[in-house]
GROMACS .gro file of C-alpha atoms in nm:
model
  311
    1UNK     CA    1   4.936   1.891  -2.052
    2UNK     CA    2   4.827   2.016  -2.416
    3UNK     CA    3   4.485   2.085  -2.569
    4UNK     CA    4   4.385   2.048  -2.899
    5UNK     CA    5   4.047   2.144  -3.041
    6UNK     CA    6   3.822   2.093  -2.683
    7UNK     CA    7   4.044   1.811  -2.644
    8UNK     CA    8   4.247   1.770  -2.326
    9UNK     CA    9   4.494   1.494  -2.357
   10UNK     CA   10   4.781   1.438  -1.991
   11UNK     CA   11   5.128   1.392  -2.145
   12UNK     CA   12   5.288   1.043  -2.113
   13UNK     CA   13   5.557   1.218  -1.935
   14UNK     CA   14   5.416   1.410  -1.693
   15UNK     CA   15   5.406   1.306  -1.260
   16UNK     CA   16   5.216   1.052  -1.237
   17UNK     CA   17   4.927   1.242  -0.901
   18UNK     CA   18   4.984   1.599  -1.204
   19UNK     CA   19   4.822   1.287  -1.411
   20UNK     CA   20   4.544   1.208  -1.146
   21UNK     CA   21   4.514   1.605  -1.136
   22UNK     CA   22   4.437   1.695  -1.483
   23UNK     CA   23   4.231   1.314  -1.475
   24UNK     CA   24   3.991   1.417  -1.212
   25UNK     CA   25   3.931   1.822  -1.382
   26UNK     CA   26   3.818   1.604  -1.703
   27UNK     CA   27   3.513   1.485  -1.501
   28UNK     CA   28   3.217   1.706  -1.604
   29UNK     CA   29   2.950   1.796  -1.296
   30UNK     CA   30   2.708   2.075  -1.159
   31UNK     CA   31   2.907   2.195  -0.966
   32UNK     CA   32   3.341   2.253  -1.024
   33UNK     CA   33   3.616   2.103  -0.798
   34UNK     CA   34   3.701   2.531  -0.804
   35UNK     CA   35   3.341   2.591  -0.657
   36UNK     CA   36   3.420   2.257  -0.385
   37UNK     CA   37   3.695   2.424  -0.263
   38UNK     CA   38   3.570   2.763  -0.072
   39UNK     CA   39   3.423   2.619   0.229
   40UNK     CA   40   3.071   2.804   0.199
   41UNK     CA   41   3.014   2.585  -0.115
   42UNK     CA   42   3.087   2.266   0.042
   43UNK     CA   43   2.906   2.277   0.315
   44UNK     CA   44   2.652   2.374   0.118
   45UNK     CA   45   2.652   2.101  -0.083
   46UNK     CA   46   2.676   1.855   0.139
   47UNK     CA   47   2.448   1.964   0.429
   48UNK     CA   48   2.210   1.986   0.073
   49UNK     CA   49   2.290   1.611  -0.026
   50UNK     CA   50   2.208   1.570   0.343
   51UNK     CA   51   1.828   1.663   0.315
   52UNK     CA   52   1.786   1.505   0.009
   53UNK     CA   53   1.914   1.128   0.144
   54UNK     CA   54   1.715   1.204   0.460
   55UNK     CA   55   1.438   1.333   0.295
   56UNK     CA   56   1.388   1.002   0.053
   57UNK     CA   57   1.457   0.743   0.386
   58UNK     CA   58   1.167   0.922   0.587
   59UNK     CA   59   0.979   0.916   0.289
   60UNK     CA   60   1.023   0.494   0.199
   61UNK     CA   61   1.132   0.327   0.482
   62UNK     CA   62   0.902   0.657   0.714
   63UNK     CA   63   0.645   0.356   0.651
   64UNK     CA   64   0.785   0.089   0.759
   65UNK     CA   65   1.008   0.176   1.017
   66UNK     CA   66   0.624   0.256   1.177
   67UNK     CA   67   0.422   0.009   1.148
   68UNK     CA   68   0.703  -0.241   1.353
   69UNK     CA   69   0.689   0.004   1.563
   70UNK     CA   70   0.271  -0.062   1.550
   71UNK     CA   71   0.346  -0.396   1.552
   72UNK     CA   72   0.453  -0.422   1.906
   73UNK     CA   73   0.219  -0.130   2.070
   74UNK     CA   74  -0.076  -0.171   2.215
   75UNK     CA   75  -0.372  -0.056   1.989
   76UNK     CA   76  -0.430   0.305   2.264
   77UNK     CA   77  -0.057   0.349   2.231
   78UNK     CA   78  -0.157   0.336   1.821
   79UNK     CA   79  -0.465   0.604   1.834
   80UNK     CA   80  -0.361   0.828   2.110
   81UNK     CA   81   0.036   0.881   2.023
   82UNK     CA   82   0.082   0.717   1.700
   83UNK     CA   83   0.405   0.853   1.721
   84UNK     CA   84   0.569   0.808   2.013
   85UNK     CA   85   0.765   0.492   2.093
   86UNK     CA   86   0.656   0.205   2.290
   87UNK     CA   87   0.481   0.471   2.658
   88UNK     CA   88   0.322   0.098   2.769
   89UNK     CA   89   0.604  -0.050   2.673
   90UNK     CA   90   0.681  -0.252   2.377
   91UNK     CA   91   0.514  -0.529   2.313
   92UNK     CA   92   0.624  -0.909   2.122
   93UNK     CA   93   0.369  -1.100   2.243
   94UNK     CA   94   0.136  -0.921   1.947
   95UNK     CA   95   0.336  -1.155   1.719
   96UNK     CA   96   0.251  -1.449   1.843
   97UNK     CA   97  -0.160  -1.347   1.860
   98UNK     CA   98  -0.135  -1.237   1.574
   99UNK     CA   99   0.059  -1.571   1.436
  100UNK     CA  100  -0.194  -1.737   1.667
  101UNK     CA  101  -0.551  -1.540   1.683
  102UNK     CA  102  -0.621  -1.423   1.329
  103UNK     CA  103  -0.426  -1.749   1.191
  104UNK     CA  104  -0.164  -1.558   1.044
  105UNK     CA  105   0.006  -1.892   1.006
  106UNK     CA  106  -0.208  -2.057   0.825
  107UNK     CA  107  -0.199  -1.759   0.502
  108UNK     CA  108   0.116  -1.748   0.543
  109UNK     CA  109   0.156  -2.107   0.465
  110UNK     CA  110  -0.135  -2.055   0.189
  111UNK     CA  111   0.087  -1.730   0.057
  112UNK     CA  112   0.477  -1.958   0.072
  113UNK     CA  113   0.221  -2.266  -0.160
  114UNK     CA  114   0.090  -1.989  -0.424
  115UNK     CA  115   0.438  -1.781  -0.464
  116UNK     CA  116   0.605  -2.133  -0.513
  117UNK     CA  117   0.337  -2.270  -0.738
  118UNK     CA  118   0.371  -1.902  -0.933
  119UNK     CA  119   0.719  -1.868  -0.947
  120UNK     CA  120   0.825  -2.259  -1.107
  121UNK     CA  121   0.541  -2.178  -1.358
  122UNK     CA  122   0.698  -1.812  -1.427
  123UNK     CA  123   1.013  -1.953  -1.492
  124UNK     CA  124   0.947  -2.233  -1.689
  125UNK     CA  125   0.711  -2.007  -1.890
  126UNK     CA  126   0.946  -1.762  -1.923
  127UNK     CA  127   1.219  -2.041  -2.046
  128UNK     CA  128   1.060  -2.214  -2.237
  129UNK     CA  129   0.856  -2.002  -2.424
  130UNK     CA  130   1.186  -1.752  -2.507
  131UNK     CA  131   1.340  -2.043  -2.610
  132UNK     CA  132   1.213  -2.117  -2.909
  133UNK     CA  133   1.111  -1.770  -2.989
  134UNK     CA  134   1.484  -1.638  -2.942
  135UNK     CA  135   1.697  -1.959  -3.051
  136UNK     CA  136   1.517  -2.226  -3.179
  137UNK     CA  137   1.325  -1.920  -3.436
  138UNK     CA  138   1.028  -2.154  -3.657
  139UNK     CA  139   0.818  -1.975  -3.828
  140UNK     CA  140   0.595  -1.884  -3.694
  141UNK     CA  141   0.740  -1.735  -3.441
  142UNK     CA  142   0.663  -1.411  -3.473
  143UNK     CA  143   0.297  -1.402  -3.503
  144UNK     CA  144   0.311  -1.588  -3.213
  145UNK     CA  145   0.587  -1.343  -3.011
  146UNK     CA  146   0.349  -1.073  -3.182
  147UNK     CA  147  -0.016  -1.202  -3.034
  148UNK     CA  148   0.241  -1.279  -2.678
  149UNK     CA  149   0.330  -0.930  -2.684
  150UNK     CA  150  -0.035  -0.776  -2.769
  151UNK     CA  151  -0.114  -0.937  -2.376
  152UNK     CA  152   0.106  -0.648  -2.222
  153UNK     CA  153  -0.135  -0.366  -2.390
  154UNK     CA  154  -0.468  -0.550  -2.259
  155UNK     CA  155  -0.598  -0.445  -1.853
  156UNK     CA  156  -0.613  -0.756  -1.684
  157UNK     CA  157  -0.924  -0.595  -1.548
  158UNK     CA  158  -1.071  -0.682  -1.889
  159UNK     CA  159  -1.010  -1.007  -1.904
  160UNK     CA  160  -1.091  -1.117  -1.552
  161UNK     CA  161  -1.431  -1.172  -1.601
  162UNK     CA  162  -1.335  -1.453  -1.921
  163UNK     CA  163  -1.070  -1.613  -1.686
  164UNK     CA  164  -1.310  -1.640  -1.364
  165UNK     CA  165  -1.535  -1.848  -1.658
  166UNK     CA  166  -1.238  -2.035  -1.747
  167UNK     CA  167  -1.103  -2.152  -1.481
  168UNK     CA  168  -1.509  -2.225  -1.325
  169UNK     CA  169  -1.560  -2.419  -1.714
  170UNK     CA  170  -1.203  -2.650  -1.601
  171UNK     CA  171  -1.290  -2.709  -1.266
  172UNK     CA  172  -1.003  -2.547  -1.151
  173UNK     CA  173  -1.207  -2.240  -0.907
  174UNK     CA  174  -1.046  -2.301  -0.551
  175UNK     CA  175  -0.800  -2.466  -0.617
  176UNK     CA  176  -0.407  -2.360  -0.576
  177UNK     CA  177  -0.413  -2.429  -0.967
  178UNK     CA  178  -0.624  -2.131  -1.058
  179UNK     CA  179  -0.349  -1.943  -0.935
  180UNK     CA  180  -0.081  -2.103  -1.041
  181UNK     CA  181  -0.150  -2.116  -1.477
  182UNK     CA  182  -0.297  -1.826  -1.484
  183UNK     CA  183  -0.022  -1.544  -1.236
  184UNK     CA  184   0.260  -1.775  -1.427
  185UNK     CA  185   0.213  -1.636  -1.740
  186UNK     CA  186   0.350  -1.356  -1.800
  187UNK     CA  187   0.482  -1.137  -2.163
  188UNK     CA  188   0.710  -0.973  -1.924
  189UNK     CA  189   0.884  -1.247  -1.796
  190UNK     CA  190   0.908  -1.388  -2.195
  191UNK     CA  191   0.971  -1.037  -2.321
  192UNK     CA  192   1.295  -0.988  -2.081
  193UNK     CA  193   1.410  -1.373  -2.155
  194UNK     CA  194   1.387  -1.403  -2.459
  195UNK     CA  195   1.560  -1.022  -2.486
  196UNK     CA  196   1.921  -1.205  -2.282
  197UNK     CA  197   1.863  -1.536  -2.455
  198UNK     CA  198   1.890  -1.358  -2.801
  199UNK     CA  199   2.229  -1.135  -2.586
  200UNK     CA  200   2.379  -1.553  -2.694
  201UNK     CA  201   2.609  -1.550  -2.923
  202UNK     CA  202   2.459  -1.821  -3.176
  203UNK     CA  203   2.799  -1.949  -3.285
  204UNK     CA  204   2.701  -2.185  -2.879
  205UNK     CA  205   2.452  -2.309  -3.065
  206UNK     CA  206   2.577  -2.381  -3.492
  207UNK     CA  207   2.802  -2.556  -3.283
  208UNK     CA  208   2.682  -2.790  -3.079
  209UNK     CA  209   2.420  -2.866  -3.316
  210UNK     CA  210   2.737  -3.006  -3.498
  211UNK     CA  211   2.842  -3.185  -3.242
  212UNK     CA  212   2.449  -3.358  -3.246
  213UNK     CA  213   2.361  -3.197  -2.907
  214UNK     CA  214   1.941  -3.161  -3.012
  215UNK     CA  215   1.727  -2.822  -2.881
  216UNK     CA  216   1.627  -3.015  -2.535
  217UNK     CA  217   1.976  -3.040  -2.484
  218UNK     CA  218   2.099  -2.736  -2.602
  219UNK     CA  219   1.838  -2.553  -2.348
  220UNK     CA  220   2.004  -2.844  -2.086
  221UNK     CA  221   2.378  -2.805  -2.088
  222UNK     CA  222   2.415  -2.423  -2.301
  223UNK     CA  223   2.152  -2.241  -2.204
  224UNK     CA  224   2.018  -2.287  -1.885
  225UNK     CA  225   2.345  -2.265  -1.737
  226UNK     CA  226   2.455  -1.965  -1.894
  227UNK     CA  227   2.107  -1.725  -1.813
  228UNK     CA  228   2.120  -1.858  -1.397
  229UNK     CA  229   2.120  -1.430  -1.314
  230UNK     CA  230   1.805  -1.380  -1.544
  231UNK     CA  231   1.604  -1.682  -1.381
  232UNK     CA  232   1.677  -1.575  -1.062
  233UNK     CA  233   1.517  -1.210  -1.181
  234UNK     CA  234   1.204  -1.340  -1.326
  235UNK     CA  235   1.241  -1.593  -0.999
  236UNK     CA  236   1.220  -1.228  -0.799
  237UNK     CA  237   0.936  -1.051  -1.003
  238UNK     CA  238   0.706  -1.358  -1.001
  239UNK     CA  239   0.735  -1.388  -0.645
  240UNK     CA  240   0.687  -1.028  -0.577
  241UNK     CA  241   0.397  -1.051  -0.777
  242UNK     CA  242   0.275  -1.312  -0.637
  243UNK     CA  243   0.290  -1.202  -0.291
  244UNK     CA  244   0.109  -0.871  -0.300
  245UNK     CA  245  -0.137  -0.975  -0.547
  246UNK     CA  246  -0.497  -0.967  -0.347
  247UNK     CA  247  -0.828  -0.935  -0.680
  248UNK     CA  248  -0.747  -1.293  -0.844
  249UNK     CA  249  -0.669  -1.471  -0.543
  250UNK     CA  250  -0.996  -1.312  -0.387
  251UNK     CA  251  -1.212  -1.473  -0.707
  252UNK     CA  252  -1.048  -1.747  -0.761
  253UNK     CA  253  -1.023  -1.938  -0.364
  254UNK     CA  254  -1.328  -1.782  -0.191
  255UNK     CA  255  -1.242  -2.095   0.105
  256UNK     CA  256  -1.075  -1.921   0.378
  257UNK     CA  257  -0.832  -2.146   0.487
  258UNK     CA  258  -0.624  -2.153   0.060
  259UNK     CA  259  -0.657  -1.704   0.089
  260UNK     CA  260  -0.350  -1.652   0.087
  261UNK     CA  261  -0.206  -1.357   0.341
  262UNK     CA  262  -0.316  -1.122   0.144
  263UNK     CA  263  -0.662  -1.182   0.135
  264UNK     CA  264  -0.651  -1.359   0.526
  265UNK     CA  265  -0.590  -0.957   0.629
  266UNK     CA  266  -0.843  -0.785   0.476
  267UNK     CA  267  -1.096  -1.101   0.564
  268UNK     CA  268  -0.981  -1.069   0.958
  269UNK     CA  269  -0.913  -0.737   0.938
  270UNK     CA  270  -1.305  -0.689   1.008
  271UNK     CA  271  -1.302  -0.888   1.349
  272UNK     CA  272  -0.919  -0.921   1.499
  273UNK     CA  273  -0.753  -0.626   1.726
  274UNK     CA  274  -0.522  -0.311   1.541
  275UNK     CA  275  -0.217  -0.426   1.723
  276UNK     CA  276  -0.221  -0.748   1.673
  277UNK     CA  277  -0.321  -0.688   1.298
  278UNK     CA  278  -0.087  -0.462   1.278
  279UNK     CA  279   0.205  -0.720   1.380
  280UNK     CA  280  -0.004  -0.979   1.142
  281UNK     CA  281   0.074  -0.683   0.857
  282UNK     CA  282   0.364  -0.626   0.992
  283UNK     CA  283   0.476  -1.079   0.958
  284UNK     CA  284   0.346  -1.054   0.570
  285UNK     CA  285   0.578  -0.736   0.519
  286UNK     CA  286   0.866  -0.825   0.641
  287UNK     CA  287   0.900  -1.174   0.437
  288UNK     CA  288   0.877  -1.061   0.062
  289UNK     CA  289   1.132  -0.760   0.211
  290UNK     CA  290   1.416  -0.980   0.290
  291UNK     CA  291   1.393  -1.271   0.056
  292UNK     CA  292   1.440  -0.974  -0.170
  293UNK     CA  293   1.748  -0.819   0.102
  294UNK     CA  294   1.870  -1.176   0.060
  295UNK     CA  295   1.906  -1.173  -0.300
  296UNK     CA  296   1.947  -0.849  -0.347
  297UNK     CA  297   2.314  -0.941  -0.526
  298UNK     CA  298   2.153  -1.225  -0.744
  299UNK     CA  299   1.895  -0.989  -0.909
  300UNK     CA  300   2.142  -0.709  -0.978
  301UNK     CA  301   2.377  -0.842  -1.106
  302UNK     CA  302   2.059  -1.044  -1.384
  303UNK     CA  303   1.883  -0.807  -1.405
  304UNK     CA  304   2.274  -0.579  -1.503
  305UNK     CA  305   2.402  -0.882  -1.747
  306UNK     CA  306   2.072  -0.939  -1.976
  307UNK     CA  307   2.186  -0.804  -2.296
  308UNK     CA  308   2.586  -0.783  -2.228
  309UNK     CA  309   2.651  -1.110  -2.315
  310UNK     CA  310   2.697  -1.040  -2.660
  311UNK     CA  311   2.981  -0.730  -2.760
   0.00000   0.00000   0.00000
């Protein structure tokens, strides 16, 4: 092994174990291998890592675990001993009572309908607008792009009243379209979709045009198959945003039979038993968590692949 300036180079004829040890020595960290070779430092370092991980787990998963425990506890246990593990036994019937008594089932169906519609609108809007800006590139593209990006700097509360009046004028109030259309279009989704489309080599589009493919054929046969990862990211982001939205569904859907879980739970909270309400809240939380865990790999793959095609 030789040293040139500040850069180490490995002798090609050195044994493989020696090369591996030398390669490991090139790694930089706050705690060196020499420090970790001492038993006290190694134990303290691992203990510090364990405490940090435990702290993060308590902060992130603690409230959810407490909600899961409360969902199958009695009201008396929740109020008297909130951190005890079921002094009166596990009350599995709370979940069924929440589904039937406070109509969590109906609110869940409404949330699924609203979320599905918003995901469809979000994906359609992001794909079409991003395709126009990144691939077709019309003359008015920069103006359209600037107008869309400008909406990122406008707080939602400012446009709330004009949007509400527009929905009333169009006769969409108290219909699912009043939630699908305004919430489905997101400048952020358009931005990430546009950036992904720009990472696709333009040679593919030029070759397709030479072969006689039009804009729709290019979109359907080239862009969409390559953009499936980022489409999944946009769909999941739209799903989470729609599921947790509260203020706009409250204004746009005044009829209780059409309200989603986020609004319905606040409506029935004053009259519902605390244990049953906790069970309903747990049902409302566990659904998006299950969806995210199910599609976690696709989401991380799509988020990491944005901009990775061009190279």
